[in-house]
Coordinates of C-alpha atoms in Angstrom, one line a residue:
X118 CA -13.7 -17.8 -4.4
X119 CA -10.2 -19.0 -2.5
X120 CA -11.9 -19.5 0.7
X121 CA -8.3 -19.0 2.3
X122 CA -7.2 -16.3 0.8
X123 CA -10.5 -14.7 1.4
X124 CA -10.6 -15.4 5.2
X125 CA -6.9 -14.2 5.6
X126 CA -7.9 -11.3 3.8
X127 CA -10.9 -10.2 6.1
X128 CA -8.7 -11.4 9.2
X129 CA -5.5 -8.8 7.6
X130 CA -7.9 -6.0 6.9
X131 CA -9.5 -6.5 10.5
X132 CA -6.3 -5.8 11.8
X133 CA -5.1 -3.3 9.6
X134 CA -8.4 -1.2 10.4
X135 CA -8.3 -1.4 14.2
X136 CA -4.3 -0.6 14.1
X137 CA -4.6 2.2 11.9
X138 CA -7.9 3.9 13.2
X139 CA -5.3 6.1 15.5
X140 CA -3.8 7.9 12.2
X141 CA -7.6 8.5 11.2
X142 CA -9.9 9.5 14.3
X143 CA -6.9 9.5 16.8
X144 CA -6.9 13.4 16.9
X145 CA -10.6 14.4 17.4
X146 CA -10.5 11.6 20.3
X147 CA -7.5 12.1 21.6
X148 CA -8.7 16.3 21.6
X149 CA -12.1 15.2 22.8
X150 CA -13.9 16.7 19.9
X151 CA -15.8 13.5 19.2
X152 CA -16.5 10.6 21.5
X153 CA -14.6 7.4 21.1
X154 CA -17.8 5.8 19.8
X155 CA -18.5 8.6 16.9
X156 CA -14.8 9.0 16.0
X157 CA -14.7 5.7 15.5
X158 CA -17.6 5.6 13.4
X159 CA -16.1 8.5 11.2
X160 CA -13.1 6.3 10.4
X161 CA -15.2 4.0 9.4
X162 CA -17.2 5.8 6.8
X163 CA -13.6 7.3 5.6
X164 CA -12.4 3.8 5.2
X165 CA -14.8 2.1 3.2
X166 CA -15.7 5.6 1.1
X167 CA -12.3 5.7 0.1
X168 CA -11.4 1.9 -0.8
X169 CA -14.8 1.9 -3.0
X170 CA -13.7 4.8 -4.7
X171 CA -10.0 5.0 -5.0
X172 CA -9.3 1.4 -4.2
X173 CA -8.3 0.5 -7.6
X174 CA -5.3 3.1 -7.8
X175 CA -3.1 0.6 -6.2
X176 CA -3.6 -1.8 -8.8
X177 CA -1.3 -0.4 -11.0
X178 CA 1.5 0.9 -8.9
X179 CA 2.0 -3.0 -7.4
X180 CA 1.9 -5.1 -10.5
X181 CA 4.4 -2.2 -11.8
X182 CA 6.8 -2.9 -9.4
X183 CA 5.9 -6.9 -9.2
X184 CA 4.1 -8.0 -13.0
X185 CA 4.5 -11.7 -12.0
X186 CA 3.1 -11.8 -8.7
X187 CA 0.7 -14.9 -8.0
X188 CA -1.7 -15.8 -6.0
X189 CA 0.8 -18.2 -3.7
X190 CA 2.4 -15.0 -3.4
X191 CA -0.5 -13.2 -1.7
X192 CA -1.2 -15.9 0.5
X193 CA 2.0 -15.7 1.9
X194 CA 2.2 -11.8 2.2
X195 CA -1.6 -12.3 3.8
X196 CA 0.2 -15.1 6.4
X197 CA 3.1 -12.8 7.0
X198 CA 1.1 -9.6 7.7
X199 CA -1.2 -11.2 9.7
X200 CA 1.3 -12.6 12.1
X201 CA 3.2 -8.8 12.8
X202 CA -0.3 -7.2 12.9
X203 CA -1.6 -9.6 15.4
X204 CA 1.9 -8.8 17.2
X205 CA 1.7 -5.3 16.8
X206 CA -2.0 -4.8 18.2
X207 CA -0.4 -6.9 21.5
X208 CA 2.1 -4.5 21.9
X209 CA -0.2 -1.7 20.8
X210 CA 1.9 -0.6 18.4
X211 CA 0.8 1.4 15.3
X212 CA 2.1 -0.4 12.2
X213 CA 2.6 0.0 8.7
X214 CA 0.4 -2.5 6.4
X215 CA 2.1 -0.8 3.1
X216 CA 5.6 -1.8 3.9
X217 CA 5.2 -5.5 5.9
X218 CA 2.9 -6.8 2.8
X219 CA 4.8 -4.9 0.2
X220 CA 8.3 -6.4 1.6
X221 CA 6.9 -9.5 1.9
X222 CA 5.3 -9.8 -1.8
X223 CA 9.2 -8.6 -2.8
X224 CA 10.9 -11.3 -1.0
X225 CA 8.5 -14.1 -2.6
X226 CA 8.9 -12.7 -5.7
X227 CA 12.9 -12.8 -5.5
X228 CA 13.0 -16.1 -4.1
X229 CA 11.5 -17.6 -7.2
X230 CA 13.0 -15.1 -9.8
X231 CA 10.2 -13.7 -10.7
X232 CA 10.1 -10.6 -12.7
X233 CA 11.0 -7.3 -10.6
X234 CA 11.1 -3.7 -11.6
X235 CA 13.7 -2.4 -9.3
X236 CA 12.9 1.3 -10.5
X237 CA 9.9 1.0 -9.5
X238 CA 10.5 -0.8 -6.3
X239 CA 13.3 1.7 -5.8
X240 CA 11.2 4.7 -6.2
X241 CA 8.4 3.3 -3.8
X242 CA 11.0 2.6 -0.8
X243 CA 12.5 6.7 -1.3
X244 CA 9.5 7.8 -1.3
X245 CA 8.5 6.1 1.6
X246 CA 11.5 7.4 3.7
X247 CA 10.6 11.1 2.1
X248 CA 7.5 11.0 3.1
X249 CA 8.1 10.4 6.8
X250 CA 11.2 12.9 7.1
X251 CA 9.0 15.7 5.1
X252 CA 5.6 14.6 7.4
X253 CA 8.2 15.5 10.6
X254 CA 9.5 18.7 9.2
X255 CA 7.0 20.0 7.4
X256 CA 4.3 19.8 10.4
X257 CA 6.9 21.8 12.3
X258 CA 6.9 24.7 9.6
X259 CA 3.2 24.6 8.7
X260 CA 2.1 24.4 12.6
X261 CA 4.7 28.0 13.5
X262 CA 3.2 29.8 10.1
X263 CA -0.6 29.0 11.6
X264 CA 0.3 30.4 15.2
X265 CA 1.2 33.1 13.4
X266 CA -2.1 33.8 11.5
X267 CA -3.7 33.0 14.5
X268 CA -2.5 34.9 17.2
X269 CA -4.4 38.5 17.0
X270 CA -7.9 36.6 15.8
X271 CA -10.8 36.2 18.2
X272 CA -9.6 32.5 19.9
X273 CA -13.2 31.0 20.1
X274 CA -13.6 31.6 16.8
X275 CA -10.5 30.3 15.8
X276 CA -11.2 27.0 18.0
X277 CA -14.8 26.2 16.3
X278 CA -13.1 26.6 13.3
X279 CA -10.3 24.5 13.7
X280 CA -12.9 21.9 15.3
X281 CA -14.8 21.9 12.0
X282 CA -12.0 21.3 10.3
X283 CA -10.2 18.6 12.6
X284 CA -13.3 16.4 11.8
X285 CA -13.0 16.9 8.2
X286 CA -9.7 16.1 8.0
X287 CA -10.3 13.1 10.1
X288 CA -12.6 12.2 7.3
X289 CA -10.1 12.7 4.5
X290 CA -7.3 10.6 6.5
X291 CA -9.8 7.8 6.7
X292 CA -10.6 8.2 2.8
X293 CA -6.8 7.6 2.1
X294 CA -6.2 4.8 4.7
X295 CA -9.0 3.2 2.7
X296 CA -7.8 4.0 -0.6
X297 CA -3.8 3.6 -0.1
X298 CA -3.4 0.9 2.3
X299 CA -6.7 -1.6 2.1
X300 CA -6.4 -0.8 -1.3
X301 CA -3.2 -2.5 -1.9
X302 CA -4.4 -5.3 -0.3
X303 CA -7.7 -5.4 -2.1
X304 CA -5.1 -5.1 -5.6
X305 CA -3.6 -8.5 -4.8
X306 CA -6.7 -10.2 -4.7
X307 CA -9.0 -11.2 -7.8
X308 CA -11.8 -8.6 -6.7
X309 CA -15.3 -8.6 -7.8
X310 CA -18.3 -8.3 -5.7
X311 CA -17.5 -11.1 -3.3
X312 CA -14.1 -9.2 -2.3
X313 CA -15.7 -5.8 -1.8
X314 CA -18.4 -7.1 0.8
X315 CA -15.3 -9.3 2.8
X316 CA -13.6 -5.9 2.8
X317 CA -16.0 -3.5 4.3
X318 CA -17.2 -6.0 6.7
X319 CA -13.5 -6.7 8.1
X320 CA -13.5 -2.9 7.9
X321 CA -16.2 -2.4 10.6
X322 CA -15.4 -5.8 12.3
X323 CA -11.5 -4.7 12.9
X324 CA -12.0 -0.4 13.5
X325 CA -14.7 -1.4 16.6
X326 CA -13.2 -3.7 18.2
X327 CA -9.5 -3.4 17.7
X328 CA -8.6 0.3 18.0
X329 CA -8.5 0.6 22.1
X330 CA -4.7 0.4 22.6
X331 CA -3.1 2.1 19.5
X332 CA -5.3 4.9 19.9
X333 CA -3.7 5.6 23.4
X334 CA -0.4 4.5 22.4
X335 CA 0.2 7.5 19.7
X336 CA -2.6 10.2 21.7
X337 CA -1.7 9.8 25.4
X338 CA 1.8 8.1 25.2
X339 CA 3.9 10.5 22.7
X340 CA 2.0 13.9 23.1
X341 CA -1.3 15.0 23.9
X342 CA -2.2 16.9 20.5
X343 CA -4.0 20.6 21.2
X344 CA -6.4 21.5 18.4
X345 CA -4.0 23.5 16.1
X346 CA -1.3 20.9 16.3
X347 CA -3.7 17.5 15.7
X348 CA -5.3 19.7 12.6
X349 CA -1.6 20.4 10.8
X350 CA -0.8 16.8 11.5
X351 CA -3.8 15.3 9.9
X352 CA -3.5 17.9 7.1
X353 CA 0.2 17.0 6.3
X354 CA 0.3 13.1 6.9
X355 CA -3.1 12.7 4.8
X356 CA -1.6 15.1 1.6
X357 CA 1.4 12.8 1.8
X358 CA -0.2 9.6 1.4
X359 CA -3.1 11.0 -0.9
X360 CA 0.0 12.2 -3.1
X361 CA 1.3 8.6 -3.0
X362 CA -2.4 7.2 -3.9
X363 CA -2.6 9.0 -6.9
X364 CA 0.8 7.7 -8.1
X365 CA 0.1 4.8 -7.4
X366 CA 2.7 4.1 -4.7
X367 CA 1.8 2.3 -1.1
X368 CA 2.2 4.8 1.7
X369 CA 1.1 3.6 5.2
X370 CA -1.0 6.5 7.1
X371 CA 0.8 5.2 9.5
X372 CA 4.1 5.7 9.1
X373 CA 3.4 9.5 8.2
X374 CA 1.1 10.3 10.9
X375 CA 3.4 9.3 13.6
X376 CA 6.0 11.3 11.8
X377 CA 3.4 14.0 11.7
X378 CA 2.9 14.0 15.6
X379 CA 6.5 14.1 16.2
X380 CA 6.5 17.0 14.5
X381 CA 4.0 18.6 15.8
X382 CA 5.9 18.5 19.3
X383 CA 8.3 20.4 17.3
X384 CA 5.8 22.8 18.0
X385 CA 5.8 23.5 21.5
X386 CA 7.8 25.8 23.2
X387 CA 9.0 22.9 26.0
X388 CA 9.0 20.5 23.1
X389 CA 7.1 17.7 24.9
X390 CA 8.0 14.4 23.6
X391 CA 8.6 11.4 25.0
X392 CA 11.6 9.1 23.0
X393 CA 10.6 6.0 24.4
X394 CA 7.2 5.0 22.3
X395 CA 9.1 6.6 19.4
X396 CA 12.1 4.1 19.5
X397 CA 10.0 1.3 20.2
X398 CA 7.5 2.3 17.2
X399 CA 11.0 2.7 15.0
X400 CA 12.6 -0.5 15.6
X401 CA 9.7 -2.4 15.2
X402 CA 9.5 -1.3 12.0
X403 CA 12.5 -1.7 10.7
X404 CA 12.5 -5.4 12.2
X405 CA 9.5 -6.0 10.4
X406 CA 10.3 -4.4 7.3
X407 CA 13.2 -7.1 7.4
X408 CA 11.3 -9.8 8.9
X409 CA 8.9 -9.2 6.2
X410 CA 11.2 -9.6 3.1
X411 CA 13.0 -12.5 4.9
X412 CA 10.2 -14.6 5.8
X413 CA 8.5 -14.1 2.2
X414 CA 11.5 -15.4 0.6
X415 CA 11.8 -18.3 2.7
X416 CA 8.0 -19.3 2.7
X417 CA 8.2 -19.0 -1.5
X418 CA 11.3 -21.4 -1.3
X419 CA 9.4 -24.0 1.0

């Protein structure tokens, strides 16, 4: 085993876990559903369920896109990712895994003329700026035709259902985290036993100890989420990237979630959204979509 790549693996995927486990268990905390301590140990079981069993999906969508990608090349999208992750849980920032190690894979690969399918990477970046414009509208749409269903049923009901079903969901979005984005990490590496163990054990190392501050970031800072609303966004951001699995294509939970709950505002009356954490959250990552394709060239050339 590359003991490097291994240990920048774990440390990426520690990260990644922590960062992400707002898009996952974010809504049942942020609604008070579950505790902090048993939505966090939800995402967990979503996580690793989902990279053992869909994990492998990913394999063929990156070396589609990148055939000649090497194992120098992994390193340095490892090195990159690490260094915006470790940035981005600073600023408490939810980020998106998919497109800073993607990018950065890309820009090694065209510094040193490797082979590139540039349909494939071209359908990949569409569908990643679909997916976060339809996450944003369609939670709108979806989130006025359920108020509508809803509205002459017996509300305790409804709420106990919703609840049931906001826990699920959790669930699921944790089951595609781990199968879309950790698997795309887990593709670049050789795999095998040794891998899968590093994996799940950065997987409970990262979501317990480095969730605290993009958890409030996306719950308290943009919109407090009512039940309705935190189910259709969970629902919606998690069919997106489940979509995106089974092509093959790395979509960051992420990316559509946050979309999701900016959408959701769409569905108040007041509309009650605050534009600062959403133009920090966008210009960080489009400077590290950049920085990511940049720095990977330059680190292949040196």
């Amino acid at each position: 085993m590359d003991l490097i790549l291994a240990s920048l693996a774990f440390l990426l995927i520690a990260l990644v876990s922590g960062n992400n486990l707002q898009a996952c268990s974010g809504s049942v905390i942020g609604s008070r559903i579950l505790s902090k301590r048993r939505g966090i140990a939800l995402a967990i079981m979503g996580y690793i369920a989902g990279f053992i069993l869909e994990g492998g999906f990913l394999r063929k969508g990156l070396f589609s896109a990148m055939p000649n990608t090497m194992a120098s090349f992994t390193e340095i999208a490892l090195v990159i990712s690490v260094i915006i992750f470790m940035v981005a849980h600073k600023m408490r920032v939810p980020q998106s895994l998919s497109m800073t190690f993607f990018l950065a894979l890309l820009g090694a690969n065209l510094a040193m003329g490797e082979g590139i399918n540039t349909v494939s990477v071209g359908i990949i970046v569409v569908f990643w700026i679909a997916a976060t414009i339809i996450s944003m509208f369609a939670t709108g749409w979806v989130l006025r035709c359920f108020s509508k269903m809803l509205y002459n049923r017996r509300v305790w009901r409804s709420v106990r259902s919703i609840k049931a079903l906001l826990i699920l969901m959790s669930f699921i979005t944790a089951f595609t985290l781990g199968a879309n984005t950790i698997g795309l990490v887990f593709a670049s590496t050789p795999g095998g036993l040794s891998y899968y163990a590093i994996f799940i054990l950065a997987i409970i190392t990262g979501s317990i100890g480095l969730s605290s501050g993009e958890l409030k970031r996306v719950n308290m800072e943009i919109i407090p989420l009512r039940y309705l609303n935190a189910l259709v966004t969970q629902t919606v951001s998690t069919t997106m990237v489940e979509i995106a699995t089974l092509a093959g294509i790395p979509l960051s939970n992420t990316q559509t979630y946050t979309a999701s709950v900016y959408g959701a505002g769409l569905g108040y009356r007041t509309r009650i959204l605050l534009r600062k954490p959403a133009l920090i959250i966008l210009k960080i990552w489009i400077g590290t979509a950049i920085a990511s394709l940049v720095f990977g060239y330059i680190l292949a050339l040196i």
